[in-house]
Structure formats: structure tokens, C-alpha cells
PDB file of C-alpha atoms in Angstrom:
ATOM      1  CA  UNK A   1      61.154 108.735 106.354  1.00 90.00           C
ATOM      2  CA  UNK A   2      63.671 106.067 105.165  1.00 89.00           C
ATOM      3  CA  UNK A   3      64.320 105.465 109.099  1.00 94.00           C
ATOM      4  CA  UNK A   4      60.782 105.318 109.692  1.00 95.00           C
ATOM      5  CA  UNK A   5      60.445 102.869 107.089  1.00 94.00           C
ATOM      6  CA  UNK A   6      64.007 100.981 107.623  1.00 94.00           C
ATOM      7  CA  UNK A   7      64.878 101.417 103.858  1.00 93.00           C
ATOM      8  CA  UNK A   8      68.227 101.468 102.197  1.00 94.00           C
ATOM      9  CA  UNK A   9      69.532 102.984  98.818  1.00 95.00           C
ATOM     10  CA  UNK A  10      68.783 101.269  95.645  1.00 96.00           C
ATOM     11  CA  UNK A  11      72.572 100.661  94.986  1.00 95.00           C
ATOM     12  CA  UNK A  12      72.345  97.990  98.316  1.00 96.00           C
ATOM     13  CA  UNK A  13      69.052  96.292  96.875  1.00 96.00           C
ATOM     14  CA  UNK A  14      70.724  95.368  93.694  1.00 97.00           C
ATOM     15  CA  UNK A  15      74.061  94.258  95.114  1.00 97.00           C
ATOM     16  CA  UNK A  16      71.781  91.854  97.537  1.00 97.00           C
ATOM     17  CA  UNK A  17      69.839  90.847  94.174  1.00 97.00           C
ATOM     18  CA  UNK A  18      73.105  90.031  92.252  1.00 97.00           C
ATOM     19  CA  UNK A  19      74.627  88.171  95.336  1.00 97.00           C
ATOM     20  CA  UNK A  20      77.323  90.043  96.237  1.00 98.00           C
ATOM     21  CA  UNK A  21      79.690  89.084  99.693  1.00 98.00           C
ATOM     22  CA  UNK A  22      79.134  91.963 101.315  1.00 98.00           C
ATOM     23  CA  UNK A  23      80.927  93.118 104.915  1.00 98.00           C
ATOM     24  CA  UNK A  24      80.852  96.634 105.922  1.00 98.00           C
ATOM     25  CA  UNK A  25      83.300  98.465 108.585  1.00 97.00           C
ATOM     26  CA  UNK A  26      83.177 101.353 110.988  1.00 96.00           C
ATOM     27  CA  UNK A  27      85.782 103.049 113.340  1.00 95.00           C
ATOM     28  CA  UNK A  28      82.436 104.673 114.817  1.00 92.00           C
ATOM     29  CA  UNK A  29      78.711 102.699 116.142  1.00 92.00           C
ATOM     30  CA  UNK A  30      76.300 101.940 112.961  1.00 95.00           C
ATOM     31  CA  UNK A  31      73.681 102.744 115.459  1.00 94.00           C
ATOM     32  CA  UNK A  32      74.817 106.427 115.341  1.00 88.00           C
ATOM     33  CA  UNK A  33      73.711 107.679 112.875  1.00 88.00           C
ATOM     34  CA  UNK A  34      71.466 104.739 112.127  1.00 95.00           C
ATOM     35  CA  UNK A  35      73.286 103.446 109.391  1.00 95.00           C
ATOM     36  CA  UNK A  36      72.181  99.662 110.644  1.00 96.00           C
ATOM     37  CA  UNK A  37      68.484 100.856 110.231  1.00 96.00           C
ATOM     38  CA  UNK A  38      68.864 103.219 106.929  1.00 96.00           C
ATOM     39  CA  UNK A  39      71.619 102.440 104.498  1.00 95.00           C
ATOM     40  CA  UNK A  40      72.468  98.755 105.898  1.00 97.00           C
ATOM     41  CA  UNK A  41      69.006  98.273 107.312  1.00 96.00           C
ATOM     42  CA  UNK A  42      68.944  94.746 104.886  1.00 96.00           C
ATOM     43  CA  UNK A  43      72.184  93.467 105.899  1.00 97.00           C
ATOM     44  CA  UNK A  44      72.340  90.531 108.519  1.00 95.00           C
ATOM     45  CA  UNK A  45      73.803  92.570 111.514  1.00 95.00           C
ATOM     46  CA  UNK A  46      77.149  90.281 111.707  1.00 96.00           C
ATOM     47  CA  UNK A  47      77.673  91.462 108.254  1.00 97.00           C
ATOM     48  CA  UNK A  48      78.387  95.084 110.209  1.00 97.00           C
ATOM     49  CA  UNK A  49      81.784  95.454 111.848  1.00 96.00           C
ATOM     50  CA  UNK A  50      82.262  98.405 114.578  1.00 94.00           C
ATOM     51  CA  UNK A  51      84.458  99.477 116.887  1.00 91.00           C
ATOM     52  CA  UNK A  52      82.262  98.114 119.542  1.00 86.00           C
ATOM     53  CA  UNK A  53      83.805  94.391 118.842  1.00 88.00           C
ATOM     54  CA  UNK A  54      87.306  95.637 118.847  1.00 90.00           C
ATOM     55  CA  UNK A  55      89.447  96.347 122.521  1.00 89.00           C
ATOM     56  CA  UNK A  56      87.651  99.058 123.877  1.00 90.00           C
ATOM     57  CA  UNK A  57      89.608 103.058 124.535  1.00 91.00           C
ATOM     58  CA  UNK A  58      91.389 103.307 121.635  1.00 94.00           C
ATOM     59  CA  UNK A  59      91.802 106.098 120.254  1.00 94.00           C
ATOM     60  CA  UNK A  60      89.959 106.734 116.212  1.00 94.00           C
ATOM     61  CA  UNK A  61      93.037 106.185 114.281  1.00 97.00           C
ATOM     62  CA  UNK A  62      93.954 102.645 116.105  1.00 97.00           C
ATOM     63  CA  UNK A  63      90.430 101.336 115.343  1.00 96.00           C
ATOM     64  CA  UNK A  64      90.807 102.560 111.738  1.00 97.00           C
ATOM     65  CA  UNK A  65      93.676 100.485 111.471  1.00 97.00           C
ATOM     66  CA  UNK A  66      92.330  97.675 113.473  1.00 97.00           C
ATOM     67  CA  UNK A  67      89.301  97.725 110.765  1.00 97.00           C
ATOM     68  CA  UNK A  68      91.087  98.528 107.426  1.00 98.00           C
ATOM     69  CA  UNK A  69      93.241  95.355 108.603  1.00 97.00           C
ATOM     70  CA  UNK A  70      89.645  93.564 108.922  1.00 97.00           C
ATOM     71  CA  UNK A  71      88.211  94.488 105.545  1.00 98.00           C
ATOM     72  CA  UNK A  72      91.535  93.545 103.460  1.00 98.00           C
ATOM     73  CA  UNK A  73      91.145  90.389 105.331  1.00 98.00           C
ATOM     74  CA  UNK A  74      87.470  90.115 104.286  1.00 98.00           C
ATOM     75  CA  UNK A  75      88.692  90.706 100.372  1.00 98.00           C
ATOM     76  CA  UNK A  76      91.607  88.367 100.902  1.00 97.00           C
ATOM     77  CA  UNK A  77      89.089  85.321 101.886  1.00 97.00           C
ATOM     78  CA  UNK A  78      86.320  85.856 100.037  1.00 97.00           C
ATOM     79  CA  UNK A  79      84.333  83.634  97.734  1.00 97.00           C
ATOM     80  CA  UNK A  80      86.540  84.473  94.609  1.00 96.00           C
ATOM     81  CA  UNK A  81      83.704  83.430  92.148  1.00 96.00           C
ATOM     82  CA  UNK A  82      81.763  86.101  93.717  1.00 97.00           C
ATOM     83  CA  UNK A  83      81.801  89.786  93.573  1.00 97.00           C
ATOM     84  CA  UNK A  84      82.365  91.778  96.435  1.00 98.00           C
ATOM     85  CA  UNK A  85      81.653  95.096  97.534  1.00 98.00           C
ATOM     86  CA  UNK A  86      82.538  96.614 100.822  1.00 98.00           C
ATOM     87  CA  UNK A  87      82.591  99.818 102.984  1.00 98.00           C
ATOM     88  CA  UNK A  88      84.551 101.928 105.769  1.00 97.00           C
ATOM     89  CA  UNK A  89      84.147 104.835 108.236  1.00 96.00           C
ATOM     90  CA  UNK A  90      87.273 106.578 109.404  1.00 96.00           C
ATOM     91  CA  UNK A  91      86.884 108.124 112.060  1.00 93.00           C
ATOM     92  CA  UNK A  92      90.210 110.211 112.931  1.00 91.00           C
ATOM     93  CA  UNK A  93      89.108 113.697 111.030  1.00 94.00           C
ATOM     94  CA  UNK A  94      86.373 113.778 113.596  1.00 94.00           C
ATOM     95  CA  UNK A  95      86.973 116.262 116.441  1.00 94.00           C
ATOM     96  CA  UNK A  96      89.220 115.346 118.659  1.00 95.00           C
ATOM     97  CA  UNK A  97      91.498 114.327 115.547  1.00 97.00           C
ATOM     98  CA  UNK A  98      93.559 112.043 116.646  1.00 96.00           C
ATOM     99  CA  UNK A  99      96.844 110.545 115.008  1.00 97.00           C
ATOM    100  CA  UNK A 100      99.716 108.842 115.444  1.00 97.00           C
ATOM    101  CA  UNK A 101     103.242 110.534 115.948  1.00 97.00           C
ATOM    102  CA  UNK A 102     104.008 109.589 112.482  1.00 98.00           C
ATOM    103  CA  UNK A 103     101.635 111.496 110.985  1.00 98.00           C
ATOM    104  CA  UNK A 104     102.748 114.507 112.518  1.00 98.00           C
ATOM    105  CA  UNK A 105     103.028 116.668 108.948  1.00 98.00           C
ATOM    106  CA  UNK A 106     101.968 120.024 110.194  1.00 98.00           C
ATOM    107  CA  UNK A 107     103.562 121.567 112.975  1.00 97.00           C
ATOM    108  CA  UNK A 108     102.511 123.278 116.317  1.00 98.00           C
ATOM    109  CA  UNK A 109      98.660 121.688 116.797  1.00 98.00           C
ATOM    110  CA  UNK A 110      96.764 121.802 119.898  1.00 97.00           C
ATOM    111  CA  UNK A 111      98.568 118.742 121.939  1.00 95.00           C
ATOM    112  CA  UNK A 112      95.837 118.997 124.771  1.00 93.00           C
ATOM    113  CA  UNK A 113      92.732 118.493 123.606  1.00 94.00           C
ATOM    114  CA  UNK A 114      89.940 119.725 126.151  1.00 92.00           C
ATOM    115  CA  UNK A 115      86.323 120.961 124.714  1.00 91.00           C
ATOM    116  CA  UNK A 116      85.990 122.561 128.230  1.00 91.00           C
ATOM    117  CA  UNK A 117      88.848 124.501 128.153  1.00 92.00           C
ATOM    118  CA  UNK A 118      89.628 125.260 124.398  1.00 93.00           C
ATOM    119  CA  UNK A 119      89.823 129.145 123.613  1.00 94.00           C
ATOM    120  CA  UNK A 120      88.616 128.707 119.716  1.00 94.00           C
ATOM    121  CA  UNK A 121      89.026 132.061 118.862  1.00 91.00           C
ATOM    122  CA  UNK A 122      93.280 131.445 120.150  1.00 95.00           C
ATOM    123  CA  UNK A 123      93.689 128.001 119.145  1.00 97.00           C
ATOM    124  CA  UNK A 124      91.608 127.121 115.864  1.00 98.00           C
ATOM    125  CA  UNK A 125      95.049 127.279 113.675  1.00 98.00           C
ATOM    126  CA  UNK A 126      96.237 124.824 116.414  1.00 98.00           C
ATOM    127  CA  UNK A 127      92.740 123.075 115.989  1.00 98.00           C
ATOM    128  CA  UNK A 128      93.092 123.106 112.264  1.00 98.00           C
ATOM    129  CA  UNK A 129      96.485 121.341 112.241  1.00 98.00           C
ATOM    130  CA  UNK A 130      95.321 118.592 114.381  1.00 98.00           C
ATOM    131  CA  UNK A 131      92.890 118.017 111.510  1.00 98.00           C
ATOM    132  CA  UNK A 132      95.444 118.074 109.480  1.00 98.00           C
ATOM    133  CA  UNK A 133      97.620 115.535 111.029  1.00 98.00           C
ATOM    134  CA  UNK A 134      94.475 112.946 111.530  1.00 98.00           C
ATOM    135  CA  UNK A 135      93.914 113.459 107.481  1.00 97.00           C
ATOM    136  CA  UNK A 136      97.333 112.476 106.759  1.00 98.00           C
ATOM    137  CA  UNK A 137      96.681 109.387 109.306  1.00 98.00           C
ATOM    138  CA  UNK A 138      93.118 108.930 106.892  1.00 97.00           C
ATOM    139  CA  UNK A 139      95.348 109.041 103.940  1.00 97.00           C
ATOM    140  CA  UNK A 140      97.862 106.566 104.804  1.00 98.00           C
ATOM    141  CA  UNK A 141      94.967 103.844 105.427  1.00 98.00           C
ATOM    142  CA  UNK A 142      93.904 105.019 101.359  1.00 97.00           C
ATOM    143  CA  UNK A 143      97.168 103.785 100.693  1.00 98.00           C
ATOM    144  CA  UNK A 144      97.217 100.504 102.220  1.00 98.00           C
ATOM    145  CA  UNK A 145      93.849  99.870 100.516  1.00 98.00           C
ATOM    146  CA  UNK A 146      94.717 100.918  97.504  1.00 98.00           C
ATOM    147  CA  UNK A 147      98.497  99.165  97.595  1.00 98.00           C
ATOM    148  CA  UNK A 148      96.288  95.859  98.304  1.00 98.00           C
ATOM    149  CA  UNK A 149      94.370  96.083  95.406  1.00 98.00           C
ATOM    150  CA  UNK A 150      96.957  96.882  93.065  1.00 97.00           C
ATOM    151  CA  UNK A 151      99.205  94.318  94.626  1.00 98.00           C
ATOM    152  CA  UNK A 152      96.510  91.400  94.283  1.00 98.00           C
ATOM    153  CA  UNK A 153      95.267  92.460  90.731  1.00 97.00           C
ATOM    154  CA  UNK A 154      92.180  93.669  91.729  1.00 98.00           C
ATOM    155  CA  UNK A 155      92.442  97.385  91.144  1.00 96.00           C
ATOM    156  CA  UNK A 156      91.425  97.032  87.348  1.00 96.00           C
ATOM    157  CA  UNK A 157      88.080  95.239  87.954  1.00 97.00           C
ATOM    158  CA  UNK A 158      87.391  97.281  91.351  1.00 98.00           C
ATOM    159  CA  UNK A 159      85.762 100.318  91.341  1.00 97.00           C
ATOM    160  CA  UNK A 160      86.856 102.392  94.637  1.00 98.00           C
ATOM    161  CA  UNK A 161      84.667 105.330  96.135  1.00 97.00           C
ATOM    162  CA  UNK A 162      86.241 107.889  98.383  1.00 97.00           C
ATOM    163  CA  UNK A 163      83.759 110.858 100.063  1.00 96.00           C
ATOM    164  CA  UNK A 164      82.937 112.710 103.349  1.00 94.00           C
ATOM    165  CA  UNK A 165      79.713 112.810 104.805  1.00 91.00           C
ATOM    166  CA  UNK A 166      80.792 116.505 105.891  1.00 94.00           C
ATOM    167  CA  UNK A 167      82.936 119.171 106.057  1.00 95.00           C
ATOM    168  CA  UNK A 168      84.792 121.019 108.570  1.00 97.00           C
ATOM    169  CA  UNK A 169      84.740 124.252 108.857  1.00 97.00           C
ATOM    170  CA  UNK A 170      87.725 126.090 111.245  1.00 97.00           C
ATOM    171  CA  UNK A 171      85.786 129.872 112.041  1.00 97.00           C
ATOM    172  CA  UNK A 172      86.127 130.516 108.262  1.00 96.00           C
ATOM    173  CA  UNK A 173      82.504 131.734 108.725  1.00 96.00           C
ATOM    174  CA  UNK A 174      82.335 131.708 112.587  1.00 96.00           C
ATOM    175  CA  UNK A 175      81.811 128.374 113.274  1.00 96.00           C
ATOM    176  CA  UNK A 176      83.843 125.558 114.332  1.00 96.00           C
ATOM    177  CA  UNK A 177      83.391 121.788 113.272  1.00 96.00           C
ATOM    178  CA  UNK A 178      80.129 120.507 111.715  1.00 95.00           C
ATOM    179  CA  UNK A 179      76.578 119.931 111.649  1.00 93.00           C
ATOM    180  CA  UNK A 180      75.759 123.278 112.799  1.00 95.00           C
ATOM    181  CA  UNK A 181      74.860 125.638 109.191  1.00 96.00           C
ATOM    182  CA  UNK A 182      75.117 125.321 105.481  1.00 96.00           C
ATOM    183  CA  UNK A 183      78.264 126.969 105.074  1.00 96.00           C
ATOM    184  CA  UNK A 184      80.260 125.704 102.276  1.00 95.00           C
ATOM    185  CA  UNK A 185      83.554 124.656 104.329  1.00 96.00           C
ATOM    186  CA  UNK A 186      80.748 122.379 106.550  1.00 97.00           C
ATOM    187  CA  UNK A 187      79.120 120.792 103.120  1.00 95.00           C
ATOM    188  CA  UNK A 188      81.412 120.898 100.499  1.00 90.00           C
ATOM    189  CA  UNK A 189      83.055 117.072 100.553  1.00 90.00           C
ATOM    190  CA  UNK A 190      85.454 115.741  98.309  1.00 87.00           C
ATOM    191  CA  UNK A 191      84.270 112.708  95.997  1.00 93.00           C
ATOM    192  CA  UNK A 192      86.655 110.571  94.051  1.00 96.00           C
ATOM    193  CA  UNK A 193      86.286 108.141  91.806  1.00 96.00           C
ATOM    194  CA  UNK A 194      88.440 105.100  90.513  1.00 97.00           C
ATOM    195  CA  UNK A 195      86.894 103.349  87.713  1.00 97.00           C
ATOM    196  CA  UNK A 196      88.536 101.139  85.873  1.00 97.00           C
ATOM    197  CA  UNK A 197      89.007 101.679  82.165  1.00 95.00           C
ATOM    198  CA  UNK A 198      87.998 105.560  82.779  1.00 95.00           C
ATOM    199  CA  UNK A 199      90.252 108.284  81.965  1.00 95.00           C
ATOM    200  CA  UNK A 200      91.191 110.822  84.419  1.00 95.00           C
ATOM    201  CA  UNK A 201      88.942 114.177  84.683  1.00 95.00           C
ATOM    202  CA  UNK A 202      87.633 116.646  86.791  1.00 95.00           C
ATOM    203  CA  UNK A 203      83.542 117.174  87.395  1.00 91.00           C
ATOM    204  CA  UNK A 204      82.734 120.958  89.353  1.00 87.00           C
ATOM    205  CA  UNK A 205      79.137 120.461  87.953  1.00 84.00           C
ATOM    206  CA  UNK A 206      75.898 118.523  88.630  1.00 77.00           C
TER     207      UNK A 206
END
């Protein structure tokens, strides 16, 4: 229905109404899912940023850096009498998790990737420490963010939003990936919250 109808949260509405510079990022298309048409559907479209404009055959973890490099630069020249809210999609702890040799933290993974040829009942371990690897890659783009903010005194009038739109699930309950049952390894995500002037605790309820 909110495709159908090419409507966005509430949250977007009021940031529009109270004229926040707004530029949004993604290491993936917004036309898949249809974020340009659901959560974004009232944002000019060169106000949305995707891989699409960067060099094309990189692999996920260069275009997250290629974009996390973008937004900072968005922040850095922005309208300073304005507030500002913006948004990015990783895309590295997305099968085929890639990373960087840097981010090797976990050691062996599956160095040949091939969805033809994979044997997941042999190699999800190997699997699993790919995704690992690529989340260590994810978390060392946190850092830059968050090493920005603190560094231009923005981190105590900022308030930053880290989630998943999914889990991954590694044959805990027989399947591999996402997308494909309710298990809680596929649907359980981690959300965290920095707000500033809030103390830190832990929510496990609704």
C-alpha cells in the first residue's frame, strides 16, 4: 500500500516541514527495494546518492567508502543555520561479503566466492567468517562517522541511528542468508541509539 500510494514515514514529512538539508546515500540502487518511491518517495531524486553515479564494478565495501566520504562531505558544506539529517546503506554484510584485506579479523573464510558451486552444508563457518570480516569493514565506516562528528562538535547536538533491515542467519535453523522465514537469526537486528544528553541503557522490550 505505501508503494501503491508513493508515501513515506511521518518522520520524513516533518523534517521536509521544518526545512531540513537533507541528502541520503546508498552503496546499493534506491530503486531496489523502492526506497525512491516509499521512504524517500518526497525527496527531489538528486537529493538520492547511489552507487549507480559512482565508477561502476566495485566491489560493496569500496562504494561504502566512496559514499560515507560523500555524506561527511554533505555535513561538512551544509547550510550551517540549518539542520540536517541524513542517511546510508552499507552494503558489504550482504552476501557475497566483501572486505578489504585489512579487515581480515577472523580467519580461514571462504576466499572464492561462487553461489554455483558453494557446498553450504561444508563451508557455512567459512561463509560465516566472510560475514564477519565485511562487518568489521561496516564498523570501521561507524568510526569514521562517528570520529567526524566528534571531531567537528557535532556529536552533542546529533542524534545518530544505527539498525539492519535484516538478519542473517548461517543454517542455525537450516537456512542460509535472508528473506526466506521468520527465524529469529533472519529478523532479529540490532538498533542503537546516540542521543545526546541520554544516559546509557539497554531496552530488550517493546
Amino acid at each position: 500500500n505505501f508503494l501503491e500510494e508513493r508515501k513515506g514515514p511521518i518522520l520524513l514529512d516533518l523534517l521536509i516541514q521544518d526545512n531540513y538539508q537533507i541528502n541520503v546515500f546508498s552503496s546499493a540502487k534506491f530503486s531496489y527495494p523502492e526506497f525512491d518511491k516509499t521512504i524517500f518517495a518526497k525527496l527531489s531524486p538528486n537529493l538520492l546518492h547511489d552507487s549507480c553515479e559512482l565508477e561502476k564494478g566495485l566491489q560493496g565495501w569500496k562504494y561504502d567508502r566512496l559514499n560515507t566520504d560523500k555524506m561527511l562531505q554533505f555535513i561538512d558544506k551544509r547550510d550551517k543555520s540549518r539542520p540536517f539529517m541524513t542517511f546510508m546503506f552499507f552494503e558489504p554484510p550482504h552476501a557475497l561479503y566483501h572486505f578489504p584485506p585489512e579487515n581480515e579479523i577472523v580467519k580461514p573464510y571462504l576466499e572464492e566466492f561462487n553461489y554455483a558451486e558453494v557446498d553450504l552444508k561444508k563451508d557455512i563457518q567459512l561463509i560465516k567468517n566472510r560475514y564477519i570480516n565485511s562487518c568489521n569493514h561496516l564498523d570501521s565506516q561507524f568510526a569514521k562517522v562517528l570520529q567526524y562528528l566528534q571531531d567537528n562538535a557535532l556529536l552533542d547536538s546529533t542524534i545518530v541511528i544505527l539498525t539492519g533491515d535484516h538478519g542473517e542467519e548461517f543454517m542455525e535453523k537450516g537456512r542460509w542468508g535472508h528473506n526466506s522465514t521468520f527465524s529469529e537469526e533472519q529478523t532479529k537486528t540490532p538498533l542503537i541509539l546516540w542521543v545526546p544528553g541520554q544516559s546509557p541503557r539497554q531496552i530488550d522490550s517493546i
